Structures are given as structure tokens and as C-alpha cells.
């Protein structure tokens, strides 16, 4: 099932997501739905807050980058309760985009290497290191679990120049070919 994606300005994108355990209801179905939603909207990663669930779950499939970056080849992951333990190396720029912030792409500076602990879909624990684009996609999705969007990592001037476009996104004044959940819809439901 394709799920709507929370748009810039939606409060769930600002929250720190919570750990889950094996008994989390319908987890396999949720993971399948997240992959389906990600593929449909042509993303390479999706974090649970983007489908309006504040839990530490993310999915990645870096296949679209595999021609240009060898580390992206066969890089398909489900990560549960992820914690980045260490980031190292000299920061590099990579052009990032986000399904919650459609039609905006900007260079973001991040460190090239990470060490991360997480559980897979069957709750096996892993402690791994990643580099390059693989690390980059994890870092971007991981930020979603911490309530951070890539536009918040831009220099203040750059962010200021994007302000109107970001406001348009949060108000739903955009053309997109996938379904989104906007902040005003959230307020309507809560009242
Ligand atoms: Ni994103």
C-alpha cells in the first residue's frame, strides 16, 4: 500500500523518533508499505516519520546510484532502532533531496564514514561501517529519526533563499505526483 508522505512543516518531522521492539504491530507490512511508497515516489530512502510514524525505522535502496557509486550497488537495507556511534573523515558535499521537501535539491556537507548499530527486520543486531553514498543516505534518513531535515543543515543564507519555496510546500502549494500529508491536514485531524 502506498502511504502519503509527510510534508515540510508537519510536526512529526521535528520529533525524535522512538525505539520499537519485535512485537510492534504489523511491522512486516509496514516495512513492505514503506518500500512500496519509496519506489513509487522515486526515493532512495524513507524514514518512518515521513509516513507519519514516530518510530526508529528506515528503509533504503540505493540502486539508482549504483552506476556512479560502487558502494551503492546492492545496497538495500531495513534499519530498526539505529544509532550512529561515530562519524569520521573530512566533510564532503553531496547534492541531497528529500521526499518531504519536494523539488528542492542542495549540496549538504557531511562526514564520509560512519559506524552504526541497528537491528534488521528479524531483529538481528548489527554493528557496521559505511562510506560514501551508502553512508550519506543513512545519514540523511537517520536525521529524520532525530527530527532534522537536510534543509536545516544548510548555511543560514541559503536557507533564507529557500524560505518562500519551503512555505509553499508546507501550505500544499506544489505540484507533486505522489500523495502528501500537509501540516494543515494534521491540525484539522487534531481539532
Ligand atoms: Ni528525507
XYZ file of N, CA, C and O and ligand atoms in Angstrom:
765
model
N 0.836 -1.187 0.000
C 0.000 0.000 0.000
C 0.880 1.249 0.000
O 1.829 1.338 0.778
N 0.544 2.169 -0.891
C 1.321 3.412 -0.944
C 0.769 4.379 0.100
O -0.445 4.634 0.149
N 1.654 4.894 0.926
C 1.254 5.773 2.024
C 1.561 7.224 1.667
O 2.512 7.494 0.927
N 0.769 8.175 2.207
C 1.097 9.585 1.971
C 2.354 9.982 2.748
O 2.608 9.460 3.832
N 3.120 10.892 2.178
C 4.386 11.314 2.785
C 4.201 12.667 3.472
O 3.644 13.604 2.883
N 4.648 12.747 4.714
C 4.502 13.992 5.464
C 5.362 15.087 4.828
O 6.515 14.864 4.462
N 4.773 16.261 4.691
C 5.435 17.385 4.018
C 6.152 18.287 5.013
O 5.782 18.341 6.201
N 7.142 19.012 4.507
C 7.859 20.020 5.273
C 6.862 20.840 6.109
O 5.838 21.294 5.586
N 7.165 21.018 7.382
C 6.274 21.773 8.264
C 5.396 20.875 9.121
O 4.843 21.319 10.131
N 5.275 19.600 8.723
C 4.483 18.665 9.529
C 5.227 18.409 10.846
O 6.420 18.107 10.836
N 4.514 18.545 11.991
C 5.209 18.459 13.285
C 5.944 17.137 13.535
O 6.949 17.128 14.253
N 5.501 16.044 12.946
C 6.162 14.763 13.217
C 7.602 14.756 12.695
O 8.462 14.041 13.221
N 7.873 15.581 11.695
C 9.233 15.641 11.129
C 10.219 16.328 12.067
O 11.423 16.323 11.829
N 9.698 16.945 13.126
C 10.547 17.634 14.104
C 10.793 16.794 15.357
O 11.545 17.188 16.242
N 10.088 15.674 15.454
C 10.171 14.859 16.677
C 11.316 13.853 16.630
O 11.637 13.329 15.567
N 11.892 13.556 17.800
C 12.844 12.455 17.897
C 12.026 11.164 17.971
O 11.140 11.028 18.811
N 12.320 10.231 17.053
C 11.527 9.002 16.962
C 11.927 8.003 18.055
O 13.044 8.034 18.565
N 10.978 7.123 18.374
C 11.152 6.172 19.482
C 11.560 4.781 18.983
O 11.167 4.360 17.897
N 12.304 4.075 19.843
C 12.649 2.677 19.561
C 11.384 1.817 19.520
O 10.381 2.140 20.165
N 11.488 0.705 18.802
C 10.393 -0.268 18.797
C 10.951 -1.642 19.182
O 12.171 -1.841 19.179
N 10.058 -2.583 19.487
C 10.527 -3.951 19.745
C 9.877 -4.913 18.752
O 9.056 -4.516 17.925
N 10.254 -6.162 18.878
C 9.791 -7.226 17.967
C 8.280 -7.280 17.829
O 7.761 -7.721 16.826
N 7.583 -6.907 18.908
C 6.125 -7.053 18.924
C 5.389 -5.867 18.318
O 4.162 -5.801 18.381
N 6.128 -4.958 17.729
C 5.456 -3.800 17.123
C 4.436 -4.305 16.096
O 4.763 -5.114 15.230
N 3.175 -3.847 16.191
C 2.117 -4.434 15.353
C 2.351 -4.252 13.850
O 2.705 -3.160 13.404
N 2.145 -5.335 13.120
C 2.193 -5.321 11.642
C 3.486 -4.727 11.069
O 3.462 -4.020 10.058
N 4.603 -5.045 11.701
C 5.881 -4.454 11.289
C 6.265 -4.853 9.857
O 6.703 -4.001 9.075
N 6.100 -6.137 9.518
C 6.481 -6.580 8.165
C 5.670 -5.855 7.087
O 6.209 -5.445 6.063
N 4.385 -5.695 7.375
C 3.510 -4.991 6.425
C 3.927 -3.525 6.309
O 3.986 -2.957 5.212
N 4.258 -2.924 7.434
C 4.683 -1.523 7.433
C 5.953 -1.350 6.601
O 6.073 -0.411 5.801
N 6.906 -2.285 6.768
C 8.161 -2.211 6.014
C 7.886 -2.381 4.514
O 8.420 -1.633 3.688
N 7.042 -3.350 4.163
C 6.656 -3.521 2.751
C 6.036 -2.237 2.198
O 6.352 -1.811 1.085
N 5.141 -1.639 2.972
C 4.478 -0.405 2.536
C 5.474 0.735 2.364
O 5.353 1.552 1.446
N 6.462 0.776 3.253
C 7.472 1.847 3.136
C 8.302 1.681 1.860
O 8.574 2.656 1.161
N 8.698 0.441 1.549
C 9.434 0.213 0.296
C 8.570 0.603 -0.902
O 9.023 1.284 -1.823
N 7.307 0.162 -0.864
C 6.411 0.455 -1.990
C 6.248 1.972 -2.176
O 6.300 2.486 -3.300
N 6.081 2.676 -1.061
C 5.921 4.131 -1.093
C 7.188 4.803 -1.627
O 7.130 5.718 -2.451
N 8.336 4.308 -1.165
C 9.622 4.864 -1.589
C 9.843 4.667 -3.091
O 10.233 5.594 -3.793
N 9.578 3.455 -3.586
C 9.778 3.184 -5.015
C 8.815 4.014 -5.859
O 9.198 4.581 -6.875
N 7.572 4.096 -5.403
C 6.559 4.842 -6.160
C 6.951 6.313 -6.298
O 6.777 6.919 -7.352
N 7.503 6.880 -5.225
C 7.835 8.308 -5.249
C 9.288 8.547 -5.664
O 9.782 9.665 -5.593
N 9.950 7.482 -6.109
C 11.305 7.542 -6.661
C 12.349 8.066 -5.677
O 13.243 8.832 -6.027
N 12.240 7.608 -4.434
C 13.248 7.933 -3.434
C 14.248 6.788 -3.302
O 14.004 5.678 -3.783
N 15.374 7.060 -2.645
C 16.356 6.006 -2.356
C 16.359 5.649 -0.870
O 17.061 4.738 -0.443
N 15.567 6.383 -0.097
C 15.452 6.094 1.324
C 14.167 6.689 1.863
O 13.629 7.637 1.285
N 13.661 6.094 2.942
C 12.445 6.617 3.575
C 12.505 6.277 5.061
O 12.808 5.142 5.434
N 12.210 7.265 5.889
C 12.202 7.056 7.336
C 10.759 7.121 7.837
O 9.937 7.851 7.272
N 10.457 6.367 8.895
C 9.070 6.236 9.363
C 8.376 7.582 9.649
O 7.185 7.712 9.352
N 9.069 8.592 10.203
C 8.369 9.871 10.411
C 7.789 10.460 9.113
O 6.820 11.207 9.141
N 8.367 10.061 7.980
C 7.860 10.545 6.688
C 6.557 9.870 6.279
O 5.890 10.324 5.350
N 6.202 8.791 6.969
C 4.870 8.210 6.730
C 4.039 8.338 8.014
O 3.146 7.552 8.278
N 4.391 9.391 8.790
C 3.610 9.792 9.959
C 3.663 8.789 11.110
O 2.689 8.616 11.831
N 4.810 8.127 11.271
C 5.002 7.243 12.427
C 6.318 7.627 13.091
O 7.368 7.535 12.451
N 6.235 8.011 14.354
C 7.440 8.486 15.027
C 8.206 7.324 15.668
O 8.351 7.245 16.882
N 8.684 6.417 14.817
C 9.451 5.260 15.303
C 10.776 5.168 14.539
O 10.892 5.670 13.422
N 11.771 4.494 15.185
C 13.116 4.441 14.595
C 13.213 3.297 13.586
O 13.789 2.246 13.852
N 12.637 3.558 12.428
C 12.619 2.582 11.335
C 12.910 3.324 10.043
O 12.325 4.373 9.779
N 13.866 2.778 9.265
C 14.132 3.377 7.956
C 14.405 2.300 6.926
O 14.867 1.207 7.263
N 14.097 2.608 5.683
C 14.381 1.687 4.579
C 15.199 2.437 3.526
O 15.051 3.653 3.353
N 16.076 1.666 2.872
C 16.972 2.255 1.874
C 17.101 1.287 0.700
O 17.192 0.077 0.899
N 17.110 1.826 -0.513
C 17.548 1.069 -1.684
C 18.288 2.034 -2.601
O 17.682 2.885 -3.257
N 19.622 1.893 -2.618
C 20.476 2.861 -3.313
C 20.700 2.512 -4.784
O 21.516 3.147 -5.446
N 19.966 1.528 -5.300
C 20.175 1.071 -6.682
C 20.286 2.206 -7.719
O 21.158 2.134 -8.584
N 19.439 3.266 -7.649
C 19.582 4.327 -8.666
C 20.971 4.975 -8.710
O 21.337 5.572 -9.712
N 21.742 4.859 -7.641
C 23.093 5.443 -7.616
C 24.181 4.441 -8.021
O 25.358 4.791 -8.044
N 23.791 3.181 -8.332
C 24.804 2.140 -8.454
C 25.708 2.294 -9.688
O 26.830 1.794 -9.699
N 25.221 2.995 -10.726
C 26.086 3.224 -11.895
C 27.246 4.159 -11.558
O 28.351 4.000 -12.062
N 26.998 5.138 -10.724
C 28.010 6.148 -10.423
C 28.828 5.843 -9.180
O 29.945 6.346 -9.035
N 28.276 5.066 -8.259
C 28.960 4.817 -6.987
C 28.936 3.320 -6.669
O 27.866 2.769 -6.394
N 30.112 2.668 -6.684
C 30.146 1.217 -6.451
C 29.553 0.806 -5.109
O 28.951 -0.275 -4.997
N 29.694 1.668 -4.078
C 29.183 1.297 -2.751
C 27.649 1.250 -2.714
O 27.056 0.728 -1.771
N 27.007 1.813 -3.749
C 25.542 1.815 -3.784
C 24.978 0.528 -4.372
O 23.784 0.245 -4.259
N 25.852 -0.273 -4.983
C 25.397 -1.497 -5.637
C 24.863 -2.493 -4.600
O 25.539 -2.785 -3.611
N 23.664 -2.999 -4.840
C 23.004 -3.946 -3.923
C 22.857 -3.405 -2.506
O 22.751 -4.174 -1.558
N 22.887 -2.110 -2.363
C 22.742 -1.541 -1.027
C 21.258 -1.320 -0.723
O 20.680 -0.277 -1.028
N 20.667 -2.361 -0.150
C 19.246 -2.317 0.221
C 19.153 -2.718 1.692
O 19.689 -3.763 2.075
N 18.520 -1.889 2.496
C 18.553 -2.105 3.951
C 17.234 -1.769 4.620
O 16.526 -0.851 4.194
N 16.970 -2.506 5.689
C 15.970 -2.093 6.668
C 16.751 -1.883 7.952
O 17.509 -2.765 8.364
N 16.627 -0.733 8.567
C 17.328 -0.478 9.831
C 16.315 -0.092 10.903
O 15.510 0.821 10.719
N 16.395 -0.823 12.025
C 15.486 -0.584 13.150
C 16.315 -0.158 14.360
O 17.387 -0.729 14.616
N 15.807 0.823 15.088
C 16.470 1.333 16.305
C 17.930 1.711 16.054
O 18.809 1.434 16.871
N 18.186 2.324 14.912
C 19.563 2.680 14.538
C 20.141 3.756 15.449
O 19.426 4.650 15.925
N 21.447 3.591 15.727
C 22.204 4.614 16.457
C 23.537 4.797 15.746
O 24.304 3.839 15.635
N 23.821 5.980 15.269
C 25.148 6.251 14.710
C 26.108 6.448 15.883
O 25.890 7.297 16.751
N 27.166 5.623 15.904
C 28.121 5.630 17.008
C 29.233 6.629 16.730
O 29.741 7.282 17.630
N 29.605 6.725 15.455
C 30.746 7.569 15.110
C 30.628 8.042 13.665
O 30.177 7.291 12.801
N 31.047 9.287 13.426
C 31.184 9.805 12.069
C 32.602 10.330 11.944
O 33.083 10.998 12.854
N 33.270 10.033 10.816
C 34.665 10.463 10.714
C 35.028 10.844 9.281
O 34.293 10.582 8.338
N 36.201 11.465 9.158
C 36.701 11.904 7.856
C 36.419 13.371 7.611
O 35.810 14.050 8.440
N 36.867 13.844 6.460
C 36.713 15.255 6.100
C 35.374 15.439 5.391
O 35.067 14.738 4.421
N 34.585 16.388 5.874
C 33.249 16.623 5.309
C 33.302 16.827 3.803
O 34.210 17.475 3.294
N 32.328 16.264 3.114
C 32.236 16.441 1.666
C 30.827 16.851 1.283
O 29.863 16.588 2.000
N 30.710 17.501 0.117
C 29.410 17.992 -0.345
C 28.750 16.944 -1.224
O 29.401 16.335 -2.077
N 27.460 16.726 -0.999
C 26.686 15.850 -1.877
C 25.304 16.469 -2.033
O 24.726 16.991 -1.079
N 24.796 16.416 -3.251
C 23.511 17.029 -3.560
C 22.377 16.148 -3.037
O 22.173 15.054 -3.524
N 21.653 16.656 -2.028
C 20.592 15.871 -1.399
C 19.211 16.420 -1.747
O 19.041 17.613 -1.973
N 18.261 15.511 -1.747
C 16.867 15.880 -1.886
C 16.091 15.069 -0.873
O 16.658 14.203 -0.202
N 14.777 15.337 -0.750
C 14.004 14.639 0.269
C 12.549 14.589 -0.179
O 12.010 15.590 -0.640
N 11.916 13.426 -0.035
C 10.523 13.292 -0.459
C 9.591 14.202 0.339
O 8.523 14.560 -0.142
N 10.004 14.604 1.537
C 9.198 15.520 2.350
C 9.410 16.983 1.948
O 8.677 17.864 2.398
N 10.424 17.223 1.125
C 10.770 18.584 0.687
C 10.900 18.560 -0.844
O 11.986 18.739 -1.385
N 9.794 18.321 -1.559
C 9.900 18.065 -2.991
C 10.477 19.234 -3.790
O 10.266 20.393 -3.427
N 11.184 18.878 -4.857
C 11.716 19.849 -5.825
C 12.794 20.772 -5.272
O 13.104 21.780 -5.898
N 13.340 20.457 -4.133
C 14.475 21.239 -3.639
C 15.655 20.292 -3.503
O 15.532 19.221 -2.901
N 16.766 20.642 -4.139
C 17.993 19.855 -4.002
C 19.118 20.822 -3.679
O 19.235 21.866 -4.298
N 19.913 20.474 -2.674
C 21.017 21.352 -2.282
C 22.201 20.500 -1.849
O 22.026 19.386 -1.357
N 23.391 21.077 -2.009
C 24.597 20.415 -1.506
C 24.624 20.488 0.017
O 24.441 21.565 0.587
N 24.842 19.338 0.637
C 24.923 19.267 2.098
C 26.288 18.706 2.464
O 26.783 17.786 1.803
N 26.910 19.271 3.494
C 28.212 18.800 3.960
C 28.019 17.766 5.075
O 27.290 18.006 6.028
N 28.639 16.608 4.905
C 28.624 15.593 5.968
C 29.939 14.832 5.937
O 30.626 14.810 4.919
N 30.243 14.159 7.035
C 31.442 13.329 7.070
C 31.233 12.058 6.239
O 30.120 11.550 6.151
N 32.303 11.527 5.651
C 32.147 10.422 4.694
C 32.024 9.021 5.289
O 31.599 8.103 4.597
N 32.400 8.850 6.553
C 32.391 7.497 7.130
C 31.541 7.472 8.388
O 31.602 8.393 9.207
N 30.787 6.390 8.542
C 30.012 6.247 9.779
C 30.139 4.828 10.332
O 30.396 3.864 9.605
N 29.957 4.743 11.640
C 29.758 3.445 12.277
C 28.366 3.480 12.889
O 28.004 4.454 13.561
N 27.592 2.433 12.636
C 26.192 2.439 13.067
C 25.794 1.090 13.651
O 26.232 0.040 13.177
N 24.999 1.145 14.707
C 24.402 -0.073 15.273
C 22.914 -0.044 14.964
O 22.270 1.009 15.078
N 22.387 -1.186 14.584
C 20.954 -1.258 14.269
C 20.494 -2.712 14.292
O 21.309 -3.632 14.398
N 19.196 -2.905 14.183
C 18.610 -4.237 14.053
C 17.991 -4.356 12.664
O 17.452 -3.379 12.143
N 18.066 -5.555 12.094
C 17.393 -5.760 10.811
C 15.937 -6.153 11.067
O 15.474 -6.174 12.216
N 15.242 -6.484 9.997
C 13.808 -6.779 10.078
C 13.513 -7.948 11.022
O 12.443 -8.013 11.631
N 14.468 -8.885 11.155
C 14.287 -10.039 12.054
C 14.885 -9.794 13.445
O 15.075 -10.731 14.218
N 15.242 -8.553 13.708
C 15.824 -8.140 14.990
C 17.167 -8.813 15.298
O 17.499 -9.085 16.442
N 17.954 -9.079 14.241
C 19.363 -9.413 14.431
C 20.120 -8.097 14.576
O 19.843 -7.142 13.836
N 21.070 -8.071 15.515
C 21.793 -6.825 15.754
C 23.048 -6.729 14.893
O 23.742 -7.726 14.684
N 23.313 -5.535 14.373
C 24.498 -5.303 13.548
C 25.268 -4.093 14.065
O 24.694 -3.170 14.635
N 26.582 -4.141 13.851
C 27.466 -3.020 14.166
C 28.363 -2.901 12.938
O 29.241 -3.739 12.730
N 28.111 -1.904 12.087
C 28.764 -1.858 10.776
C 29.319 -0.474 10.461
O 28.916 0.519 11.070
N 30.212 -0.471 9.463
C 30.743 0.799 8.976
C 30.350 0.994 7.520
O 30.309 0.031 6.765
N 30.054 2.230 7.172
C 29.693 2.562 5.791
C 30.441 3.808 5.355
O 30.808 4.646 6.177
N 30.614 3.899 4.026
C 31.310 5.054 3.468
C 30.549 5.601 2.269
O 29.704 4.928 1.694
N 30.956 6.787 1.858
C 30.488 7.364 0.595
C 28.983 7.534 0.550
O 28.357 7.950 1.530
N 28.413 7.203 -0.599
C 26.983 7.432 -0.806
C 26.132 6.558 0.123
O 25.067 6.976 0.572
N 26.619 5.350 0.421
C 25.880 4.485 1.350
C 25.758 5.179 2.708
O 24.662 5.283 3.268
N 26.881 5.689 3.206
C 26.863 6.426 4.481
C 25.964 7.654 4.370
O 25.175 7.953 5.269
N 26.057 8.328 3.244
C 25.298 9.567 3.033
C 23.784 9.338 3.117
O 23.056 10.091 3.755
N 23.318 8.282 2.476
C 21.873 8.005 2.504
C 21.441 7.656 3.937
O 20.413 8.132 4.415
N 22.256 6.856 4.615
C 21.932 6.528 6.013
C 21.875 7.803 6.853
O 20.933 8.007 7.623
N 22.872 8.667 6.698
C 22.911 9.906 7.492
C 21.662 10.756 7.256
O 21.090 11.314 8.195
N 21.247 10.847 5.996
C 20.053 11.644 5.684
C 18.808 11.037 6.353
O 18.027 11.754 6.986
N 18.649 9.717 6.204
C 17.470 9.064 6.793
C 17.537 9.094 8.323
O 16.521 9.268 9.001
N 18.736 8.911 8.831
C 18.937 8.939 10.286
C 18.530 10.299 10.862
O 17.919 10.372 11.938
N 18.861 11.353 10.156
C 18.443 12.695 10.578
C 16.928 12.755 10.795
O 16.457 13.402 11.729
N 16.171 12.099 9.925
C 14.699 12.093 10.083
C 14.302 11.502 11.438
O 13.330 11.937 12.045
N 15.049 10.499 11.892
C 14.733 9.880 13.192
C 15.042 10.841 14.336
O 14.490 10.721 15.428
N 15.932 11.781 14.073
C 16.328 12.759 15.091
C 15.541 14.067 14.942
O 15.821 15.048 15.644
N 14.601 14.094 14.023
C 13.774 15.296 13.833
C 14.461 16.404 13.055
O 14.134 17.580 13.222
N 15.398 16.009 12.182
C 16.171 17.007 11.424
C 15.975 16.781 9.916
O 16.017 15.652 9.443
N 15.760 17.878 9.175
C 15.658 17.803 7.714
C 16.930 18.378 7.093
O 17.584 19.235 7.691
N 17.255 17.928 5.870
C 18.527 18.360 5.271
C 18.606 19.877 5.093
O 19.683 20.452 5.175
N 17.468 20.531 4.887
C 17.497 21.986 4.697
C 17.962 22.715 5.967
O 18.454 23.846 5.903
N 17.817 22.043 7.113
C 18.291 22.649 8.363
C 19.810 22.571 8.488
O 20.398 23.188 9.373
N 20.439 21.804 7.625
C 21.895 21.702 7.643
C 22.555 22.676 6.666
O 23.763 22.684 6.507
N 21.744 23.492 5.991
C 22.293 24.459 5.035
C 22.717 25.731 5.755
O 22.235 26.026 6.847
N 23.610 26.468 5.111
C 24.028 27.765 5.660
C 22.795 28.665 5.755
O 21.896 28.588 4.915
N 22.744 29.527 6.799
C 21.556 30.369 7.031
C 21.117 31.171 5.800
O 19.921 31.259 5.517
N 22.076 31.690 5.043
C 21.718 32.478 3.863
C 21.021 31.612 2.827
O 20.015 31.997 2.233
N 21.549 30.428 2.634
C 20.963 29.501 1.668
C 19.542 29.120 2.088
O 18.626 29.058 1.278
N 19.369 28.893 3.371
C 18.052 28.518 3.870
C 17.067 29.688 3.709
O 15.907 29.486 3.372
N 17.573 30.890 3.919
C 16.728 32.068 3.779
C 16.211 32.196 2.341
O 15.056 32.524 2.107
N 17.116 31.892 1.387
C 16.723 31.983 -0.023
C 15.663 30.939 -0.399
O 14.938 31.115 -1.373
N 15.577 29.880 0.389
C 14.597 28.824 0.106
C 13.276 29.046 0.830
O 12.321 28.290 0.641
N 13.235 30.096 1.669
C 12.119 30.250 2.593
C 10.740 30.215 1.915
O 9.842 29.508 2.369
N 10.609 30.957 0.819
C 9.302 31.006 0.166
C 8.897 29.633 -0.374
O 7.740 29.212 -0.245
N 9.871 28.950 -0.974
C 9.559 27.625 -1.528
C 9.191 26.639 -0.420
O 8.317 25.796 -0.588
N 9.854 26.764 0.720
C 9.539 25.880 1.847
C 8.138 26.174 2.379
O 7.368 25.256 2.701
N 7.799 27.459 2.449
C 6.453 27.846 2.894
C 5.403 27.292 1.929
O 4.368 26.769 2.353
N 5.687 27.386 0.632
C 4.763 26.830 -0.370
C 4.551 25.335 -0.155
O 3.424 24.846 -0.244
N 5.628 24.619 0.123
C 5.499 23.171 0.368
C 4.592 22.932 1.574
O 3.655 22.136 1.520
N 4.855 23.665 2.664
C 4.096 23.403 3.889
C 2.617 23.767 3.717
O 1.753 23.226 4.403
N 2.320 24.674 2.790
C 0.920 25.053 2.543
C 0.254 24.200 1.478
O -0.922 24.389 1.152
N 1.036 23.323 0.867
C 0.474 22.463 -0.170
C 0.421 23.120 -1.540
O -0.219 22.608 -2.459
N 1.100 24.272 -1.695
C 1.122 24.963 -2.996
C 2.215 24.401 -3.907
O 3.131 25.117 -4.317
N 2.142 23.112 -4.176
C 3.147 22.476 -5.017
C 2.490 21.417 -5.883
O 1.408 20.923 -5.564
N 3.187 21.102 -6.965
C 2.707 20.018 -7.834
C 3.611 18.815 -7.603
O 4.820 18.893 -7.819
N 3.021 17.731 -7.173
C 3.803 16.526 -6.948
C 3.013 15.331 -7.469
O 1.784 15.376 -7.492
N 3.724 14.291 -7.865
C 2.982 13.141 -8.392
C 2.899 11.982 -7.394
O 2.686 10.845 -7.768
N 3.101 12.288 -6.110
C 2.784 11.302 -5.077
C 1.961 12.001 -3.993
O 1.920 13.234 -3.943
N 1.326 11.207 -3.133
C 0.426 11.768 -2.136
C 1.194 12.307 -0.938
O 2.137 11.668 -0.477
N 0.803 13.471 -0.433
C 1.468 14.029 0.752
C 0.454 14.366 1.828
O -0.729 14.562 1.565
N 0.966 14.436 3.058
C 0.173 14.845 4.217
C 0.749 16.181 4.678
O 1.918 16.249 5.056
N -0.066 17.232 4.630
C 0.434 18.573 4.922
C 0.117 18.984 6.361
O -0.807 18.446 6.974
N 0.857 19.995 6.866
C 0.634 20.424 8.256
C -0.804 20.820 8.540
O -1.337 20.489 9.599
N -1.467 21.498 7.598
C -2.849 21.930 7.875
C -3.799 20.738 8.014
O -4.792 20.801 8.704
N -3.467 19.646 7.330
C -4.299 18.450 7.458
C -4.132 17.839 8.856
O -5.062 17.341 9.443
N -2.919 17.908 9.355
C -2.636 17.430 10.710
C -3.475 18.199 11.719
O -4.133 17.613 12.561
N -3.487 19.529 11.603
C -4.237 20.354 12.554
C -5.724 20.029 12.506
O -6.381 19.919 13.525
N -6.238 19.852 11.299
C -7.649 19.526 11.133
C -8.029 18.243 11.914
O -9.031 18.194 12.576
N -7.173 17.260 11.796
C -7.451 15.982 12.463
C -7.412 16.141 13.981
O -8.248 15.597 14.690
N -6.477 16.927 14.467
C -6.294 17.077 15.920
C -7.430 17.840 16.593
O -7.678 17.668 17.755
N -8.117 18.746 15.856
C -9.115 19.613 16.480
C -10.394 18.890 16.889
O -10.789 17.932 16.373
Ni 14.480 12.870 3.542
